[in-house]
XYZ file of C-alpha atoms in Angstrom:
112
model
C 6.307 -4.329 9.910
C 9.417 -2.168 9.868
C 8.678 1.486 9.197
C 10.821 2.346 6.145
C 11.367 5.877 7.417
C 13.085 4.716 10.599
C 15.919 2.374 11.363
C 14.741 -1.237 11.674
C 14.487 -2.405 15.274
C 17.153 -4.606 16.802
C 15.144 -7.788 16.291
C 14.674 -7.121 12.569
C 18.346 -6.261 12.156
C 19.378 -9.457 13.936
C 17.092 -11.702 11.870
C 18.191 -10.010 8.627
C 21.838 -10.563 9.581
C 21.011 -14.154 10.507
C 19.510 -14.736 7.046
C 22.902 -13.859 5.549
C 24.893 -15.568 8.285
C 23.171 -18.919 7.833
C 25.065 -19.094 4.545
C 28.158 -20.110 6.492
C 26.369 -23.007 8.171
C 24.258 -24.553 5.430
C 25.344 -23.075 2.109
C 23.032 -20.131 1.555
C 19.784 -21.662 0.376
C 17.733 -23.360 3.108
C 18.353 -20.800 5.884
C 17.533 -17.686 3.866
C 14.529 -19.469 2.322
C 13.102 -20.319 5.747
C 13.663 -16.780 7.050
C 12.033 -15.373 3.918
C 8.995 -17.649 4.142
C 8.431 -16.729 7.791
C 9.019 -12.967 7.478
C 7.978 -12.085 3.906
C 4.639 -10.532 4.868
C 5.712 -9.245 8.261
C 8.893 -7.228 7.695
C 10.165 -5.881 4.359
C 13.671 -5.282 5.735
C 14.128 -8.881 6.869
C 12.407 -10.273 3.759
C 14.636 -8.182 1.470
C 17.830 -9.418 3.107
C 16.669 -13.040 3.242
C 15.534 -12.994 -0.384
C 18.732 -11.500 -1.733
C 20.815 -13.951 0.302
C 18.732 -16.768 -1.174
C 19.166 -15.379 -4.703
C 22.911 -14.969 -4.120
C 23.247 -18.574 -2.956
C 21.214 -19.854 -5.903
C 23.267 -17.756 -8.339
C 26.509 -19.207 -6.974
C 25.118 -22.734 -7.098
C 23.965 -22.245 -10.706
C 27.348 -20.810 -11.722
C 29.185 -23.733 -10.138
C 26.904 -26.344 -11.683
C 26.888 -24.788 -15.150
C 30.666 -24.457 -15.152
C 31.188 -27.970 -13.742
C 33.007 -26.385 -10.830
C 35.413 -24.312 -12.914
C 34.105 -21.148 -11.278
C 34.927 -22.416 -7.786
C 37.078 -19.313 -7.122
C 33.764 -17.360 -7.039
C 33.234 -18.807 -3.565
C 35.776 -16.355 -2.116
C 34.008 -13.142 -3.239
C 30.679 -14.802 -2.367
C 31.833 -15.256 1.223
C 33.269 -11.727 1.391
C 30.015 -10.182 0.130
C 27.949 -12.240 2.566
C 30.144 -11.096 5.469
C 29.621 -7.486 4.375
C 25.875 -8.134 4.058
C 25.734 -9.565 7.609
C 27.363 -6.418 8.972
C 25.238 -4.034 6.889
C 21.995 -5.837 7.790
C 22.908 -5.712 11.470
C 23.531 -1.969 11.105
C 20.039 -1.568 9.621
C 21.182 -0.740 6.103
C 19.294 -1.772 2.955
C 22.572 -3.030 1.447
C 22.277 -4.592 -2.016
C 24.434 -7.559 -2.972
C 25.930 -7.504 -6.478
C 23.827 -8.962 -9.290
C 20.850 -10.047 -7.134
C 20.333 -7.060 -4.834
C 18.313 -5.061 -7.326
C 16.094 -8.050 -8.057
C 15.309 -8.545 -4.366
C 14.801 -4.773 -3.992
C 12.047 -4.842 -6.632
C 10.189 -7.434 -4.552
C 10.729 -6.021 -1.030
C 11.479 -2.338 -0.674
C 9.957 0.286 1.614
C 8.337 2.155 -1.273
C 6.168 -0.643 -2.618
């Protein structure tokens, strides 16, 4: 498990960044879900990033479905925030995405 008082190791940072980066390959649901299921009990840093990426993808999907696609322009900020999250995760930062970051933080943070 990643010690919350130190910077996550390179492997944890890479997997956390991968959880966000898989969004660009498969849409932001399956990849983060798989990373979360594998790492949820092993590494809070990776689990936090995977879970918030999953939540972010689900939130976008729900917004698009509920609006019948009218909110399609939300895809642009979604992509921008995921790019930022990839970089922040790779730097070892507990970066919170808008809307869903706090929710994921309540589940996987170093203080729990």
